[in-house]
Amino acid sequence: MSQPIKLILTGLGITLAVFLLSMQLPQFSLLVIIIPVIYLWLGFRLKANISYIAGSIFFVITTLLVAHPYGMMVGLFGGLIPTAMTIVAKRDYLEDALVKTVILCYAALLSSHYFLNEMHQIDLFVSYQAAIRLVIDQMQATGSDTSGLFNTLSESYLSVLFMLATAFAVVLFILAALLRHYKAIEWQVQPFYTFRFKGMNFFQFGLVMLAIFGLGSLELPYRLVGQNGWRFMMTLFSIQGISVAYFYLKRRKVAPPISWFLLTISLALPLVNSLISLIGFSDSLFDFRKLEALK
């Protein structure tokens, strides 16, 4: 038996065992984090087409042989997307690979929305609205003003999905970085503190802003496109803002664990989070790290 087949069978055996265990014993559901780790490992150890076949087999087994929406979600986000992420990560720069993975995750979430609705009569949007109502009820109990909040948050549904896609893509890259750190995989990638989206000149920046504000001023559904477009951009550029902040923390010789702790806390603070996104957006115009090198 060839080495690739042994790796695939080992990966499938472990991930299917973890999947079945999490289904039968929900208290072990956190173990599903092992599944994307295994397929990231396979993706970097095997050729692209072979690793993608392994992820696809796992997706087909969990989706078709287990008549439960959980099976489709685990197969898609645990097996198929991680192997697809390794394909772009091995051939593209970090920023290009991350953007492609975010788009892939976003498409997967939108597909899941329609799949769950059509096949299992589970409406994610209705569940999202129910969660909003629960939060608003708790806020009202404390005397907070929630007028108009329900409609605003409901219209942010697509943005929330995009932020979830971005978060999942970032988690995949963090897991891959951990595998690389412990020498479980070989992955040639530039340091995160050099992460930067392609430059944007002032003319392009003006066109993007004009389009966003123009669409945001129109009636539905165009207003949603403009509002969500702004949120999409700010979510993506927050990653670049973190990279800029990490660059300056590194220059100050702050220990990496402390740097990441500070950056993680800052993302949880709305005002600081917005500032980080603005820094990332501005860095695409001015390239702060290049300007710093010229001093």
Coordinates of C-alpha atoms in Angstrom, one line a residue:
M1 CA 0.0 0.0 0.0
S2 CA 1.4 3.4 -1.0
Q3 CA 2.2 6.1 1.5
P4 CA -0.5 8.6 0.3
I5 CA -3.2 5.9 0.6
K6 CA -2.0 5.0 4.1
L7 CA -2.2 8.7 5.1
I8 CA -5.7 9.1 3.6
L9 CA -7.0 6.0 5.3
T10 CA -5.5 7.0 8.6
G11 CA -7.0 10.5 8.3
L12 CA -10.4 9.2 7.3
G13 CA -10.4 6.7 10.1
I14 CA -9.5 9.2 12.8
T15 CA -11.9 11.9 11.5
L16 CA -14.9 9.6 11.1
A17 CA -14.3 8.2 14.6
V18 CA -14.3 11.7 16.0
F19 CA -17.3 12.6 14.0
L20 CA -19.4 9.6 15.2
L21 CA -18.2 10.1 18.8
S22 CA -19.3 13.7 18.7
M23 CA -22.7 12.7 17.3
Q24 CA -23.3 9.9 19.9
L25 CA -21.8 11.8 22.9
P26 CA -22.4 15.6 22.6
Q27 CA -20.2 16.2 25.6
F28 CA -17.2 15.3 23.3
S29 CA -18.3 17.7 20.5
L30 CA -15.3 20.0 21.1
L31 CA -13.2 17.2 19.7
V32 CA -14.3 18.1 16.2
I33 CA -11.5 20.7 16.1
I34 CA -9.3 17.6 15.4
I35 CA -11.0 17.1 12.1
P36 CA -9.8 20.3 10.3
V37 CA -6.4 19.8 11.8
I38 CA -6.2 16.4 10.2
Y39 CA -7.2 17.6 6.8
L40 CA -4.9 20.6 7.0
W41 CA -2.1 18.1 7.8
L42 CA -3.1 15.9 4.8
G43 CA -3.4 18.9 2.6
F44 CA 0.2 20.0 3.2
R45 CA 1.6 16.4 3.2
L46 CA -0.1 15.2 0.0
K47 CA -0.4 16.5 -3.6
A48 CA -3.3 19.0 -4.0
N49 CA -5.5 16.7 -6.1
I50 CA -5.0 13.7 -3.7
S51 CA -5.7 15.7 -0.6
Y52 CA -8.8 17.3 -2.1
I53 CA -10.1 13.8 -2.9
A54 CA -9.6 12.8 0.8
G55 CA -11.6 15.9 1.9
S56 CA -14.3 15.2 -0.6
I57 CA -14.7 11.6 0.5
F58 CA -15.1 12.7 4.1
F59 CA -17.7 15.4 3.0
V60 CA -19.7 12.8 0.9
I61 CA -19.7 10.3 3.7
T62 CA -20.8 12.7 6.4
T63 CA -23.4 14.4 4.2
L64 CA -25.0 11.4 2.3
L65 CA -24.6 8.6 4.8
V66 CA -25.7 10.6 7.9
A67 CA -29.2 12.1 7.5
H68 CA -28.5 15.0 9.7
P69 CA -27.5 18.6 9.0
Y70 CA -24.6 18.3 11.4
G71 CA -23.0 15.8 9.1
M72 CA -23.0 18.2 6.1
M73 CA -21.6 21.1 8.2
V74 CA -18.8 19.0 9.7
G75 CA -18.0 17.5 6.3
L76 CA -17.9 20.9 4.6
F77 CA -16.1 23.0 7.2
G78 CA -14.0 20.2 8.7
G79 CA -12.9 18.3 5.6
L80 CA -13.6 20.0 2.3
I81 CA -12.7 23.6 3.1
P82 CA -9.5 22.9 5.0
T83 CA -8.1 20.8 2.1
A84 CA -9.2 23.5 -0.4
M85 CA -7.4 26.1 1.8
T86 CA -4.1 24.2 1.7
I87 CA -4.2 24.3 -2.1
V88 CA -4.2 28.1 -2.3
A89 CA -1.9 28.4 0.8
K90 CA 0.8 26.4 -0.9
R91 CA 0.9 28.4 -4.1
D92 CA -0.2 31.9 -3.2
Y93 CA 1.1 34.7 -0.9
L94 CA -0.5 34.8 2.5
E95 CA -2.8 37.7 1.8
D96 CA -4.1 36.2 -1.5
A97 CA -4.6 32.8 0.1
L98 CA -6.5 34.3 3.1
V99 CA -8.8 36.3 0.8
K100 CA -9.6 33.3 -1.3
T101 CA -10.2 31.2 1.8
V102 CA -12.5 33.9 3.2
I103 CA -14.5 34.0 0.0
L104 CA -14.6 30.2 -0.1
C105 CA -15.9 30.1 3.5
Y106 CA -18.5 32.8 2.8
A107 CA -19.8 30.8 -0.3
A108 CA -19.9 27.7 1.9
L109 CA -22.0 29.5 4.6
L110 CA -24.4 30.9 1.9
S111 CA -24.7 27.4 0.4
S112 CA -25.3 26.0 3.9
H113 CA -28.1 28.5 4.4
Y114 CA -30.0 27.3 1.3
F115 CA -29.2 23.6 1.9
L116 CA -30.4 23.6 5.5
N117 CA -33.6 25.5 4.4
E118 CA -34.4 23.3 1.4
M119 CA -33.3 19.9 2.8
H120 CA -34.0 20.1 6.5
Q121 CA -36.4 23.1 6.8
I122 CA -33.9 24.9 9.1
D123 CA -34.0 28.7 8.4
L124 CA -30.7 30.2 9.7
F125 CA -32.1 33.7 9.2
V126 CA -35.1 32.9 11.5
S127 CA -32.7 31.5 14.1
Y128 CA -30.5 34.6 13.8
Q129 CA -33.6 36.8 14.3
A130 CA -34.6 34.7 17.4
A131 CA -31.2 35.3 18.9
I132 CA -31.5 39.0 18.2
R133 CA -34.8 39.1 20.0
L134 CA -33.3 37.3 23.0
V135 CA -30.5 39.8 23.2
I136 CA -32.8 42.8 22.8
D137 CA -35.1 41.4 25.5
Q138 CA -32.2 41.2 27.9
M139 CA -31.1 44.8 26.9
Q140 CA -34.6 46.1 27.5
A141 CA -34.7 44.5 30.9
T142 CA -31.7 46.7 31.8
G143 CA -33.5 49.8 30.5
S144 CA -31.4 50.2 27.4
D145 CA -32.8 52.0 24.3
T146 CA -33.3 49.3 21.6
S147 CA -35.4 51.3 19.2
G148 CA -34.6 50.3 15.6
L149 CA -32.0 47.8 16.8
F150 CA -33.8 44.7 15.5
N151 CA -34.1 46.0 12.0
T152 CA -30.5 47.2 11.9
L153 CA -29.2 43.8 13.1
S154 CA -31.5 41.9 10.8
E155 CA -30.2 43.7 7.8
S156 CA -26.6 42.8 9.0
Y157 CA -27.3 39.1 8.5
L158 CA -25.0 38.8 5.4
S159 CA -22.3 40.8 7.2
V160 CA -22.5 38.5 10.2
L161 CA -22.0 35.5 7.9
F162 CA -19.1 37.2 6.3
M163 CA -17.5 37.9 9.7
L164 CA -18.0 34.3 10.6
A165 CA -16.4 33.2 7.3
T166 CA -13.4 35.5 8.0
A167 CA -13.1 34.2 11.6
F168 CA -13.2 30.6 10.4
A169 CA -10.6 31.3 7.7
V170 CA -8.3 32.9 10.2
V171 CA -8.7 30.0 12.6
L172 CA -7.6 27.6 9.7
F173 CA -4.5 29.7 9.1
I174 CA -3.7 29.7 12.8
L175 CA -4.1 26.0 13.0
A176 CA -1.8 25.6 10.0
A177 CA 0.7 28.0 11.6
L178 CA 0.7 25.8 14.7
L179 CA 1.3 22.7 12.7
R180 CA 4.2 24.5 10.9
H181 CA 5.6 25.6 14.3
Y182 CA 5.7 22.1 15.6
K183 CA 7.2 20.8 12.3
A184 CA 4.2 18.6 11.5
I185 CA 4.0 20.2 8.0
E186 CA 6.3 22.1 5.6
W187 CA 4.8 25.5 4.6
Q188 CA 6.8 28.3 3.1
V189 CA 4.9 31.5 4.1
Q190 CA 6.0 35.1 4.8
P191 CA 5.8 36.4 8.4
F192 CA 2.4 37.7 9.5
Y193 CA 3.8 41.1 10.4
T194 CA 4.4 41.7 6.6
F195 CA 0.8 40.8 5.7
R196 CA -0.6 43.5 3.4
F197 CA -3.4 43.5 0.8
K198 CA -2.5 44.9 -2.6
G199 CA -2.0 48.7 -2.7
M200 CA -4.9 50.9 -3.5
N201 CA -4.4 54.4 -5.0
F202 CA -6.5 57.4 -4.1
F203 CA -8.6 57.1 -7.3
Q204 CA -9.5 53.5 -6.6
F205 CA -10.2 54.3 -3.0
G206 CA -12.5 57.1 -4.1
L207 CA -14.4 54.9 -6.5
V208 CA -14.9 52.2 -3.8
M209 CA -16.1 54.7 -1.2
L210 CA -18.4 56.4 -3.8
A211 CA -19.9 53.1 -4.8
I212 CA -20.5 52.1 -1.1
F213 CA -22.1 55.3 -0.1
G214 CA -24.1 55.5 -3.3
L215 CA -25.6 52.1 -2.9
G216 CA -26.2 52.8 0.8
S217 CA -28.3 55.8 0.0
L218 CA -30.7 53.8 -2.3
E219 CA -33.8 51.8 -1.5
L220 CA -33.7 48.1 -0.6
P221 CA -32.1 45.8 -1.7
Y222 CA -29.4 48.1 -2.9
R223 CA -29.0 49.8 0.5
L224 CA -28.1 46.4 2.0
V225 CA -25.4 45.9 -0.6
G226 CA -23.8 49.2 0.3
Q227 CA -24.1 48.7 4.1
N228 CA -22.8 45.2 3.9
G229 CA -20.1 46.2 1.5
W230 CA -18.7 48.6 4.0
R231 CA -18.8 46.0 6.7
F232 CA -17.1 43.4 4.5
M233 CA -14.2 45.8 3.8
M234 CA -13.8 46.8 7.4
T235 CA -13.7 43.1 8.5
L236 CA -11.0 42.2 5.9
F237 CA -8.9 45.3 6.6
S238 CA -9.1 44.6 10.4
I239 CA -6.7 41.7 9.6
Q240 CA -4.3 44.1 7.9
G241 CA -4.6 46.5 10.9
I242 CA -3.7 43.7 13.3
S243 CA -0.7 43.0 11.1
V244 CA 0.4 46.6 11.3
A245 CA -0.1 46.7 15.1
Y246 CA 1.8 43.4 15.5
F247 CA 4.7 44.9 13.4
Y248 CA 5.1 47.8 15.8
L249 CA 4.7 45.6 18.9
K250 CA 7.5 43.4 17.4
R251 CA 9.7 46.5 16.9
R252 CA 9.2 47.3 20.6
K253 CA 10.3 43.7 21.3
V254 CA 7.1 42.8 23.0
A255 CA 6.9 39.0 23.5
P256 CA 4.6 37.3 20.9
P257 CA 2.2 35.8 23.5
I258 CA 1.7 39.3 25.1
S259 CA 1.3 40.9 21.7
W260 CA -1.4 38.4 20.6
F261 CA -3.2 38.7 24.0
L262 CA -3.3 42.5 23.6
L263 CA -4.5 42.2 20.0
T264 CA -7.2 39.7 20.9
I265 CA -8.5 41.9 23.6
S266 CA -8.5 44.9 21.3
L267 CA -10.7 43.1 18.8
A268 CA -13.4 42.6 21.5
L269 CA -13.6 46.4 22.1
P270 CA -15.8 48.0 19.4
L271 CA -14.0 51.4 19.3
V272 CA -10.6 49.8 19.2
N273 CA -11.7 47.3 16.6
S274 CA -12.9 50.0 14.3
L275 CA -9.6 51.9 14.8
I276 CA -7.7 48.7 13.8
S277 CA -9.8 48.4 10.7
L278 CA -9.1 52.0 9.8
I279 CA -5.4 51.5 10.3
G280 CA -5.5 48.5 8.0
F281 CA -7.5 50.5 5.4
S282 CA -5.1 53.4 5.6
D283 CA -2.1 51.1 5.3
S284 CA -3.2 50.0 1.9
L285 CA -3.0 53.7 0.9
F286 CA 0.2 54.7 2.7
D287 CA 2.1 51.5 3.6
F288 CA 3.1 52.5 7.1
R289 CA 5.7 49.8 7.4
K290 CA 7.5 51.0 4.3
L291 CA 7.4 54.5 5.5
E292 CA 8.8 53.3 8.8
A293 CA 11.7 51.6 7.0
L294 CA 12.5 54.9 5.2
K295 CA 13.1 56.8 8.5

